Amino acid sequence: MAQPQSHTQTAPGRRGPTLVATNTVTTKDGLTVRARVDPTLSVADVVKQLCMNLKISGNPLLFALRDADGDELVTDDNLRKKIRDKAALKLVSAPLLEALETIEKLQLRDEKTLRFSLFNLQKYIKEEQFTNEFLQNDGLRELCEVITTVGGNTLAYALTSLSNLLDLPYGWESLSAEFIHKIVQILANPNNLVNVCRPATLILRKLVDADGSQAVGSGVPSSSAGFSAPPTATAPGTVYRFGFDVVYEQMKRERGLLEVVVGRLGGGESMMVLYSMTLLNSLLSHATPAHWIELTSTLERLNTSRAVIRLMSSHTIEDLTNSILDYQGNMVRVIYFKKTRRVLVSGHWGIDDGEYAEQGYGGDGEQEAMLDYIWSCAKLEVETSTMTPRYTNGQTGESSARSRGKSSVRDIIKWRKIGFESEDLRREFEGTGMLGLECLKHFVQADPSRFAQLVLEQNSRAPERRCPIAKASNEVVEILSEHWSIFAPGYSTSTTFQPFFLSFYRVHALALLFFLRMWSDSGAATTDFTRVASLVRSQVKVALRNETDRPWHEVEQEFLESDYRSVRDRQMKELELEDDLLNKVPVRNLRAKLYKESYEFIRQQRIQCLIQGAWFVNGIPLAPSPGLVQKRQSRPWRYMRLDRNLKYIHYCDSAVKFPVRSGLEDLSDKIDVSQIGEIAMNTCALPPNINVAAGPAQTVSDLPTVSLSASPLSFSLLSVRGGESLGDHVATDPSRWADWTDGLNMLRRDGGHVATPETAGFVNSLTEIGLKIKLLDLSGEKVDIPSSLGPGPPPADTNFFFSDL
């Protein structure tokens, strides 16, 4: 029962029972009373009894309770917590009245009143009761009109309110394409205030995320095609009708938008940098086939990766670390997509236009332009001959002509002059795809005169002594892809920054120059190609070690100054410890397949750990709000468990650990997984009165006073709503910390990134164990695995079909 504290009259000599107040309540008139609130009642009943006992006129439905400290609305979900924490409460207008009053003030357009109303709207819009009334009374339309007409801080408050509204899964499906374009214009204006651009960036990011695939659930890794699958069809009226295509069409109307967003990565305002990174990551994660090439080409032209590399050494906030790792994971998807995108050229390049039409990516004009550029820089002449011994590479006249493709190019000697094995470029780039072509083009573009000199030098040698530059380039691409585990999109296990990976083309150029130098220094012949490639693979491992800490000039020195004799001696020592079988192409392909299976196995294991549940300590944020430490010391332990639908994390706080039943009955509170935007690590400290091994101490004085410092086993769940913390936790041991931080990351729709070395180590160990088990039978029977399989003879007629297996 909710009533002011009072004393009951009793007979003389006897002391009557005294009601114990649970909270203080302040009315609109400023009257503060001590009241006992019954935790079994609903909030509506509590307000009704308060109005009755305090003789407040008016309908109780027009009143509500709020926390006097944080202005948080008291609901049935948090009433018990407010009573338990003895929170100071205040009796205020109900969200129904506040919503109607806010809409009226938005319609007035009075500058001073409007600014104050929008300032309050930022926090009220997060409350379900207020938001429902606000939306039902056409408040969204009024808010959108305000955004299109105001500026300065008033615009910042309005955009923040809309950004908070977009966290809800309903109510904003009516946003028009023109309004989205208005947000794009605001963001693209480099003169706008930072506090205006921050919420505008968040709005665009949330609209990109709002596609059909988000509506059907999360936790599914990205499609294996390298880009986001087309949005899933959703029911009419849902907010999940926007997505990448809708937003990107408006972004293209403002040509300089991406340039402005990438430019802000170098700004001094850390939160603006973070929001810009999240927008870029969202675009890369949700890009559809129709715009994938255009988006990635634009970001590459703007040197986005170079800006991210600078952030690796200069960023100051922990949240940005996760965004950088997400960007690395997205770039793995980009590289994999390029590697699997086929190189197909039109008829005069050796393949009929209609026979191999590239599906979904347009024509071959881009590829032909690259090849034209490469050939023009080589400064060579095309030769036509029925058979020239210098370019047969040991083949018979019949097989050489057959390998070069159709009759239209059979007598042309062109691409073999720069190091291809045949004139069929589709087959030459079969393993490296568009990535191989781009790497060769960047190598040529870096120094065209050097490329011309290298080609001329190789063509002046005897045929068996020539280094096939183009073939070497593709081999280097394969070596680097293996080094950085570019096996499939969504399977990146890097837990550290990889600045050299983000400079893929530059590393490729250095490794290719090293390949050519090793070829010359060792006096290699055509039959020594595999041996030289092994030298390059060994050097790549050495030059790219400790990638996070090594400066770029040391990498250049390793590739440009290492002599053949020292590299060969080191490789011989490595061969004594390694089995050459593991470096053969079929075995490397098997490893790639097992790597994906191991990643998925560990992902499921981590999620099962979350479903099983665990105890954590409620950590102390390094910059806590007043009074937070005392509240958390009274209930320092938290048990968390993920439900089997992977939608909510249920938890309860307790003064001591206790046996938790297998269901959810003991876990009264919950966190919506979809509202978790980041898993930040090393963010809070262990309370001074908690011993993880022994449990809570009796008093704070039992332990010596220590300064708060971030625990290495701490992590925080940061909300998508502006990054506020949904919970700060300290794990009891490293294994539990790895289980939960990586498990929560892997729940994300794009697969997230692996954040702990323990999980990355498990994936790699499982891969190696699986590989050795698969090879046991072969090694036991001494079966020889070829390094490569040559194509068989063509069929004698067309009476055949391709099997599905």
PDB file of C-alpha atoms in Angstrom, residues 421-662:
ATOM      1  CA  GLU A 421      50.936 -18.946 -69.592  1.00  0.00           C
ATOM      2  CA  SER A 422      48.322 -18.525 -72.315  1.00  0.00           C
ATOM      3  CA  GLU A 423      46.198 -15.921 -74.066  1.00  0.00           C
ATOM      4  CA  ASP A 424      43.048 -17.045 -72.234  1.00  0.00           C
ATOM      5  CA  LEU A 425      42.873 -14.412 -69.507  1.00  0.00           C
ATOM      6  CA  ARG A 426      39.719 -15.895 -68.029  1.00  0.00           C
ATOM      7  CA  ARG A 427      41.659 -19.030 -67.183  1.00  0.00           C
ATOM      8  CA  GLU A 428      44.763 -17.107 -66.066  1.00  0.00           C
ATOM      9  CA  PHE A 429      42.778 -15.211 -63.405  1.00  0.00           C
ATOM     10  CA  GLU A 430      40.604 -18.167 -62.447  1.00  0.00           C
ATOM     11  CA  GLY A 431      42.182 -18.500 -58.993  1.00  0.00           C
ATOM     12  CA  THR A 432      42.654 -14.830 -58.090  1.00  0.00           C
ATOM     13  CA  GLY A 433      39.784 -13.204 -59.971  1.00  0.00           C
ATOM     14  CA  MET A 434      39.383  -9.455 -60.041  1.00  0.00           C
ATOM     15  CA  LEU A 435      41.749  -9.147 -57.071  1.00  0.00           C
ATOM     16  CA  GLY A 436      44.618 -10.545 -59.133  1.00  0.00           C
ATOM     17  CA  LEU A 437      43.891  -8.126 -61.982  1.00  0.00           C
ATOM     18  CA  GLU A 438      43.672  -5.138 -59.630  1.00  0.00           C
ATOM     19  CA  CYS A 439      46.917  -6.078 -57.867  1.00  0.00           C
ATOM     20  CA  LEU A 440      48.743  -6.315 -61.194  1.00  0.00           C
ATOM     21  CA  LYS A 441      47.260  -3.003 -62.295  1.00  0.00           C
ATOM     22  CA  HIS A 442      48.320  -1.263 -59.055  1.00  0.00           C
ATOM     23  CA  PHE A 443      51.824  -2.716 -59.411  1.00  0.00           C
ATOM     24  CA  VAL A 444      52.080  -1.286 -62.922  1.00  0.00           C
ATOM     25  CA  GLN A 445      50.511   2.031 -61.919  1.00  0.00           C
ATOM     26  CA  ALA A 446      52.974   2.563 -59.049  1.00  0.00           C
ATOM     27  CA  ASP A 447      55.893   2.858 -61.517  1.00  0.00           C
ATOM     28  CA  PRO A 448      55.014   2.306 -65.223  1.00  0.00           C
ATOM     29  CA  SER A 449      58.592   2.810 -66.416  1.00  0.00           C
ATOM     30  CA  ARG A 450      59.861   0.173 -63.958  1.00  0.00           C
ATOM     31  CA  PHE A 451      57.258  -2.282 -65.220  1.00  0.00           C
ATOM     32  CA  ALA A 452      58.252  -1.654 -68.851  1.00  0.00           C
ATOM     33  CA  GLN A 453      61.896  -2.211 -67.944  1.00  0.00           C
ATOM     34  CA  LEU A 454      61.115  -5.461 -66.091  1.00  0.00           C
ATOM     35  CA  VAL A 455      59.077  -6.814 -69.006  1.00  0.00           C
ATOM     36  CA  LEU A 456      61.776  -5.861 -71.501  1.00  0.00           C
ATOM     37  CA  GLU A 457      64.441  -7.493 -69.344  1.00  0.00           C
ATOM     38  CA  GLN A 458      62.508 -10.778 -69.092  1.00  0.00           C
ATOM     39  CA  ASN A 459      61.776 -10.885 -72.829  1.00  0.00           C
ATOM     40  CA  SER A 460      65.452 -10.435 -73.605  1.00  0.00           C
ATOM     41  CA  ARG A 461      66.346 -13.632 -71.725  1.00  0.00           C
ATOM     42  CA  ALA A 462      66.245 -17.187 -72.957  1.00  0.00           C
ATOM     43  CA  PRO A 463      62.683 -18.608 -72.757  1.00  0.00           C
ATOM     44  CA  GLU A 464      63.499 -21.062 -69.965  1.00  0.00           C
ATOM     45  CA  ARG A 465      65.121 -18.302 -67.843  1.00  0.00           C
ATOM     46  CA  ARG A 466      62.280 -15.787 -67.982  1.00  0.00           C
ATOM     47  CA  CYS A 467      60.359 -14.970 -64.833  1.00  0.00           C
ATOM     48  CA  PRO A 468      56.622 -14.945 -65.687  1.00  0.00           C
ATOM     49  CA  ILE A 469      55.728 -11.608 -64.076  1.00  0.00           C
ATOM     50  CA  ALA A 470      51.950 -11.925 -64.403  1.00  0.00           C
ATOM     51  CA  LYS A 471      51.947 -15.505 -63.100  1.00  0.00           C
ATOM     52  CA  ALA A 472      54.186 -14.434 -60.209  1.00  0.00           C
ATOM     53  CA  SER A 473      51.769 -11.617 -59.409  1.00  0.00           C
ATOM     54  CA  ASN A 474      48.871 -14.069 -59.109  1.00  0.00           C
ATOM     55  CA  GLU A 475      50.969 -16.401 -56.972  1.00  0.00           C
ATOM     56  CA  VAL A 476      51.769 -13.550 -54.574  1.00  0.00           C
ATOM     57  CA  VAL A 477      48.039 -12.801 -54.299  1.00  0.00           C
ATOM     58  CA  GLU A 478      47.445 -16.437 -53.289  1.00  0.00           C
ATOM     59  CA  ILE A 479      50.274 -16.313 -50.735  1.00  0.00           C
ATOM     60  CA  LEU A 480      48.953 -13.124 -49.115  1.00  0.00           C
ATOM     61  CA  SER A 481      45.390 -14.461 -49.094  1.00  0.00           C
ATOM     62  CA  GLU A 482      46.598 -17.551 -47.262  1.00  0.00           C
ATOM     63  CA  HIS A 483      48.662 -15.482 -44.827  1.00  0.00           C
ATOM     64  CA  TRP A 484      45.657 -13.333 -43.839  1.00  0.00           C
ATOM     65  CA  SER A 485      43.208 -16.268 -43.892  1.00  0.00           C
ATOM     66  CA  ILE A 486      40.976 -14.824 -46.603  1.00  0.00           C
ATOM     67  CA  PHE A 487      38.982 -18.011 -46.906  1.00  0.00           C
ATOM     68  CA  ALA A 488      35.404 -16.734 -46.777  1.00  0.00           C
ATOM     69  CA  PRO A 489      33.463 -13.616 -45.731  1.00  0.00           C
ATOM     70  CA  GLY A 490      32.435 -13.359 -42.094  1.00  0.00           C
ATOM     71  CA  TYR A 491      35.175 -15.664 -40.778  1.00  0.00           C
ATOM     72  CA  SER A 492      37.827 -13.202 -39.628  1.00  0.00           C
ATOM     73  CA  THR A 493      39.437 -14.220 -36.330  1.00  0.00           C
ATOM     74  CA  SER A 494      41.947 -11.407 -36.023  1.00  0.00           C
ATOM     75  CA  THR A 495      41.918  -9.923 -32.522  1.00  0.00           C
ATOM     76  CA  THR A 496      44.490  -7.225 -33.252  1.00  0.00           C
ATOM     77  CA  PHE A 497      44.941  -4.395 -35.713  1.00  0.00           C
ATOM     78  CA  GLN A 498      46.268  -5.384 -39.144  1.00  0.00           C
ATOM     79  CA  PRO A 499      47.513  -2.207 -40.829  1.00  0.00           C
ATOM     80  CA  PHE A 500      49.514  -4.165 -43.426  1.00  0.00           C
ATOM     81  CA  PHE A 501      46.408  -6.072 -44.484  1.00  0.00           C
ATOM     82  CA  LEU A 502      44.632  -2.766 -45.106  1.00  0.00           C
ATOM     83  CA  SER A 503      47.600  -1.929 -47.388  1.00  0.00           C
ATOM     84  CA  PHE A 504      47.111  -5.103 -49.443  1.00  0.00           C
ATOM     85  CA  TYR A 505      48.171  -3.599 -52.790  1.00  0.00           C
ATOM     86  CA  ARG A 506      51.363  -2.079 -51.352  1.00  0.00           C
ATOM     87  CA  VAL A 507      52.368  -5.348 -49.679  1.00  0.00           C
ATOM     88  CA  HIS A 508      51.640  -7.186 -52.925  1.00  0.00           C
ATOM     89  CA  ALA A 509      53.947  -4.847 -54.846  1.00  0.00           C
ATOM     90  CA  LEU A 510      56.790  -5.384 -52.356  1.00  0.00           C
ATOM     91  CA  ALA A 511      56.339  -9.168 -52.376  1.00  0.00           C
ATOM     92  CA  LEU A 512      56.246  -9.257 -56.195  1.00  0.00           C
ATOM     93  CA  LEU A 513      59.493  -7.277 -56.426  1.00  0.00           C
ATOM     94  CA  PHE A 514      60.982  -9.719 -53.924  1.00  0.00           C
ATOM     95  CA  PHE A 515      59.814 -12.625 -56.116  1.00  0.00           C
ATOM     96  CA  LEU A 516      61.522 -11.126 -59.181  1.00  0.00           C
ATOM     97  CA  ARG A 517      64.732 -10.461 -57.244  1.00  0.00           C
ATOM     98  CA  MET A 518      64.859 -13.988 -55.821  1.00  0.00           C
ATOM     99  CA  TRP A 519      64.315 -15.335 -59.338  1.00  0.00           C
ATOM    100  CA  SER A 520      67.273 -13.387 -60.678  1.00  0.00           C
ATOM    101  CA  ASP A 521      69.579 -13.933 -57.689  1.00  0.00           C
ATOM    102  CA  SER A 522      68.986 -17.692 -57.663  1.00  0.00           C
ATOM    103  CA  GLY A 523      69.340 -18.071 -61.433  1.00  0.00           C
ATOM    104  CA  ALA A 524      65.949 -19.776 -61.529  1.00  0.00           C
ATOM    105  CA  ALA A 525      64.459 -21.452 -64.562  1.00  0.00           C
ATOM    106  CA  THR A 526      60.831 -22.074 -65.531  1.00  0.00           C
ATOM    107  CA  THR A 527      60.798 -25.345 -63.600  1.00  0.00           C
ATOM    108  CA  ASP A 528      61.877 -23.511 -60.401  1.00  0.00           C
ATOM    109  CA  PHE A 529      58.694 -21.427 -60.089  1.00  0.00           C
ATOM    110  CA  THR A 530      57.368 -23.414 -57.119  1.00  0.00           C
ATOM    111  CA  ARG A 531      60.707 -23.193 -55.329  1.00  0.00           C
ATOM    112  CA  VAL A 532      60.849 -19.391 -55.649  1.00  0.00           C
ATOM    113  CA  ALA A 533      57.211 -19.153 -54.523  1.00  0.00           C
ATOM    114  CA  SER A 534      58.183 -21.062 -51.376  1.00  0.00           C
ATOM    115  CA  LEU A 535      60.916 -18.509 -50.699  1.00  0.00           C
ATOM    116  CA  VAL A 536      58.356 -15.705 -51.015  1.00  0.00           C
ATOM    117  CA  ARG A 537      55.921 -17.497 -48.701  1.00  0.00           C
ATOM    118  CA  SER A 538      58.650 -17.832 -46.091  1.00  0.00           C
ATOM    119  CA  GLN A 539      59.609 -14.159 -46.409  1.00  0.00           C
ATOM    120  CA  VAL A 540      55.989 -13.031 -46.109  1.00  0.00           C
ATOM    121  CA  LYS A 541      55.710 -14.783 -42.745  1.00  0.00           C
ATOM    122  CA  VAL A 542      58.842 -13.032 -41.490  1.00  0.00           C
ATOM    123  CA  ALA A 543      58.205  -9.569 -42.918  1.00  0.00           C
ATOM    124  CA  LEU A 544      54.577  -9.383 -41.751  1.00  0.00           C
ATOM    125  CA  ARG A 545      55.108 -10.741 -38.240  1.00  0.00           C
ATOM    126  CA  ASN A 546      53.969  -8.646 -35.235  1.00  0.00           C
ATOM    127  CA  GLU A 547      51.830  -6.623 -37.602  1.00  0.00           C
ATOM    128  CA  THR A 548      50.290  -4.440 -34.898  1.00  0.00           C
ATOM    129  CA  ASP A 549      53.591  -3.054 -33.623  1.00  0.00           C
ATOM    130  CA  ARG A 550      55.966  -2.991 -36.602  1.00  0.00           C
ATOM    131  CA  PRO A 551      56.481   0.232 -38.586  1.00  0.00           C
ATOM    132  CA  TRP A 552      56.073   0.174 -42.353  1.00  0.00           C
ATOM    133  CA  HIS A 553      59.719   0.952 -43.127  1.00  0.00           C
ATOM    134  CA  GLU A 554      60.793  -2.321 -41.485  1.00  0.00           C
ATOM    135  CA  VAL A 555      58.476  -4.259 -43.798  1.00  0.00           C
ATOM    136  CA  GLU A 556      59.964  -2.509 -46.812  1.00  0.00           C
ATOM    137  CA  GLN A 557      63.455  -3.288 -45.546  1.00  0.00           C
ATOM    138  CA  GLU A 558      62.621  -6.998 -45.124  1.00  0.00           C
ATOM    139  CA  PHE A 559      61.400  -7.276 -48.725  1.00  0.00           C
ATOM    140  CA  LEU A 560      63.861  -4.971 -50.475  1.00  0.00           C
ATOM    141  CA  GLU A 561      67.126  -5.684 -48.669  1.00  0.00           C
ATOM    142  CA  SER A 562      67.058  -9.368 -47.645  1.00  0.00           C
ATOM    143  CA  ASP A 563      69.595 -11.341 -49.702  1.00  0.00           C
ATOM    144  CA  TYR A 564      68.914 -14.680 -51.341  1.00  0.00           C
ATOM    145  CA  ARG A 565      71.432 -16.685 -49.299  1.00  0.00           C
ATOM    146  CA  SER A 566      70.019 -15.671 -45.887  1.00  0.00           C
ATOM    147  CA  VAL A 567      66.431 -16.214 -47.034  1.00  0.00           C
ATOM    148  CA  ARG A 568      67.324 -19.641 -48.424  1.00  0.00           C
ATOM    149  CA  ASP A 569      69.164 -20.685 -45.249  1.00  0.00           C
ATOM    150  CA  ARG A 570      66.223 -19.641 -43.091  1.00  0.00           C
ATOM    151  CA  GLN A 571      63.797 -21.486 -45.345  1.00  0.00           C
ATOM    152  CA  MET A 572      65.871 -24.682 -45.125  1.00  0.00           C
ATOM    153  CA  LYS A 573      65.677 -24.521 -41.339  1.00  0.00           C
ATOM    154  CA  GLU A 574      61.903 -24.041 -41.580  1.00  0.00           C
ATOM    155  CA  LEU A 575      61.602 -27.028 -43.906  1.00  0.00           C
ATOM    156  CA  GLU A 576      63.295 -29.184 -41.302  1.00  0.00           C
ATOM    157  CA  LEU A 577      60.436 -28.373 -38.935  1.00  0.00           C
ATOM    158  CA  GLU A 578      57.585 -28.349 -41.457  1.00  0.00           C
ATOM    159  CA  ASP A 579      56.081 -30.939 -43.709  1.00  0.00           C
ATOM    160  CA  ASP A 580      56.126 -29.833 -47.336  1.00  0.00           C
ATOM    161  CA  LEU A 581      52.815 -31.635 -47.733  1.00  0.00           C
ATOM    162  CA  LEU A 582      51.036 -28.838 -45.849  1.00  0.00           C
ATOM    163  CA  ASN A 583      52.072 -26.247 -48.443  1.00  0.00           C
ATOM    164  CA  LYS A 584      50.526 -27.990 -51.436  1.00  0.00           C
ATOM    165  CA  VAL A 585      47.505 -26.336 -53.024  1.00  0.00           C
ATOM    166  CA  PRO A 586      44.959 -29.139 -52.353  1.00  0.00           C
ATOM    167  CA  VAL A 587      45.980 -29.232 -48.701  1.00  0.00           C
ATOM    168  CA  ARG A 588      45.740 -25.434 -48.424  1.00  0.00           C
ATOM    169  CA  ASN A 589      42.238 -25.608 -49.892  1.00  0.00           C
ATOM    170  CA  LEU A 590      41.329 -28.308 -47.379  1.00  0.00           C
ATOM    171  CA  ARG A 591      42.630 -26.099 -44.577  1.00  0.00           C
ATOM    172  CA  ALA A 592      40.441 -23.237 -45.806  1.00  0.00           C
ATOM    173  CA  LYS A 593      37.357 -25.466 -45.689  1.00  0.00           C
ATOM    174  CA  LEU A 594      38.198 -26.784 -42.204  1.00  0.00           C
ATOM    175  CA  TYR A 595      38.870 -23.235 -41.008  1.00  0.00           C
ATOM    176  CA  LYS A 596      35.290 -22.214 -41.805  1.00  0.00           C
ATOM    177  CA  GLU A 597      33.911 -25.334 -40.127  1.00  0.00           C
ATOM    178  CA  SER A 598      36.037 -24.709 -37.019  1.00  0.00           C
ATOM    179  CA  TYR A 599      34.903 -21.099 -36.805  1.00  0.00           C
ATOM    180  CA  GLU A 600      31.248 -22.125 -36.982  1.00  0.00           C
ATOM    181  CA  PHE A 601      31.806 -24.840 -34.337  1.00  0.00           C
ATOM    182  CA  ILE A 602      33.428 -22.367 -31.918  1.00  0.00           C
ATOM    183  CA  ARG A 603      30.653 -19.860 -32.630  1.00  0.00           C
ATOM    184  CA  GLN A 604      27.994 -22.387 -31.615  1.00  0.00           C
ATOM    185  CA  GLN A 605      30.014 -23.376 -28.538  1.00  0.00           C
ATOM    186  CA  ARG A 606      30.313 -19.755 -27.406  1.00  0.00           C
ATOM    187  CA  ILE A 607      26.587 -19.172 -27.846  1.00  0.00           C
ATOM    188  CA  GLN A 608      25.839 -22.336 -25.842  1.00  0.00           C
ATOM    189  CA  CYS A 609      27.967 -20.902 -23.012  1.00  0.00           C
ATOM    190  CA  LEU A 610      25.724 -17.828 -23.033  1.00  0.00           C
ATOM    191  CA  ILE A 611      22.615 -20.019 -22.923  1.00  0.00           C
ATOM    192  CA  GLN A 612      24.055 -21.996 -19.997  1.00  0.00           C
ATOM    193  CA  GLY A 613      24.582 -18.783 -17.988  1.00  0.00           C
ATOM    194  CA  ALA A 614      27.256 -17.566 -15.566  1.00  0.00           C
ATOM    195  CA  TRP A 615      27.940 -15.347 -12.549  1.00  0.00           C
ATOM    196  CA  PHE A 616      29.687 -11.993 -12.959  1.00  0.00           C
ATOM    197  CA  VAL A 617      30.636  -9.107 -10.710  1.00  0.00           C
ATOM    198  CA  ASN A 618      28.893  -5.790 -11.296  1.00  0.00           C
ATOM    199  CA  GLY A 619      31.863  -3.618 -12.167  1.00  0.00           C
ATOM    200  CA  ILE A 620      32.403   0.033 -11.287  1.00  0.00           C
ATOM    201  CA  PRO A 621      32.667   2.264 -14.382  1.00  0.00           C
ATOM    202  CA  LEU A 622      35.852   4.293 -14.416  1.00  0.00           C
ATOM    203  CA  ALA A 623      33.729   7.459 -14.642  1.00  0.00           C
ATOM    204  CA  PRO A 624      30.680   6.499 -12.544  1.00  0.00           C
ATOM    205  CA  SER A 625      27.711   8.712 -11.888  1.00  0.00           C
ATOM    206  CA  PRO A 626      27.167   9.884  -8.284  1.00  0.00           C
ATOM    207  CA  GLY A 627      25.859   7.255  -5.919  1.00  0.00           C
ATOM    208  CA  LEU A 628      26.374   4.370  -8.349  1.00  0.00           C
ATOM    209  CA  VAL A 629      29.164   2.707  -6.359  1.00  0.00           C
ATOM    210  CA  GLN A 630      27.130   2.373  -3.171  1.00  0.00           C
ATOM    211  CA  LYS A 631      24.162   0.829  -4.949  1.00  0.00           C
ATOM    212  CA  ARG A 632      26.242  -1.767  -6.703  1.00  0.00           C
ATOM    213  CA  GLN A 633      28.191  -2.706  -3.595  1.00  0.00           C
ATOM    214  CA  SER A 634      24.946  -3.798  -1.900  1.00  0.00           C
ATOM    215  CA  ARG A 635      24.253  -6.270  -4.764  1.00  0.00           C
ATOM    216  CA  PRO A 636      27.656  -6.912  -6.330  1.00  0.00           C
ATOM    217  CA  TRP A 637      26.869 -10.210  -8.105  1.00  0.00           C
ATOM    218  CA  ARG A 638      24.938 -10.663 -11.345  1.00  0.00           C
ATOM    219  CA  TYR A 639      23.855 -13.906 -12.987  1.00  0.00           C
ATOM    220  CA  MET A 640      23.194 -13.697 -16.741  1.00  0.00           C
ATOM    221  CA  ARG A 641      21.729 -16.215 -19.175  1.00  0.00           C
ATOM    222  CA  LEU A 642      20.790 -15.938 -22.852  1.00  0.00           C
ATOM    223  CA  ASP A 643      17.401 -17.344 -23.807  1.00  0.00           C
ATOM    224  CA  ARG A 644      17.213 -20.076 -26.429  1.00  0.00           C
ATOM    225  CA  ASN A 645      15.636 -17.710 -28.947  1.00  0.00           C
ATOM    226  CA  LEU A 646      18.837 -15.614 -28.776  1.00  0.00           C
ATOM    227  CA  LYS A 647      16.759 -12.455 -28.220  1.00  0.00           C
ATOM    228  CA  TYR A 648      17.168 -11.547 -24.538  1.00  0.00           C
ATOM    229  CA  ILE A 649      19.810 -11.807 -21.823  1.00  0.00           C
ATOM    230  CA  HIS A 650      17.957 -12.499 -18.576  1.00  0.00           C
ATOM    231  CA  TYR A 651      19.702 -11.579 -15.323  1.00  0.00           C
ATOM    232  CA  CYS A 652      19.324 -10.922 -11.630  1.00  0.00           C
ATOM    233  CA  ASP A 653      21.486  -9.019  -9.120  1.00  0.00           C
ATOM    234  CA  SER A 654      22.248 -10.506  -5.728  1.00  0.00           C
ATOM    235  CA  ALA A 655      24.302  -9.875  -2.606  1.00  0.00           C
ATOM    236  CA  VAL A 656      25.676 -13.434  -2.736  1.00  0.00           C
ATOM    237  CA  LYS A 657      25.880 -16.242  -5.240  1.00  0.00           C
ATOM    238  CA  PHE A 658      23.113 -18.821  -5.087  1.00  0.00           C
ATOM    239  CA  PRO A 659      22.163 -21.907  -7.113  1.00  0.00           C
ATOM    240  CA  VAL A 660      20.178 -20.646 -10.120  1.00  0.00           C
ATOM    241  CA  ARG A 661      17.501 -22.924 -11.527  1.00  0.00           C
ATOM    242  CA  SER A 662      17.705 -23.974 -15.165  1.00  0.00           C
TER     243      SER A 662
END
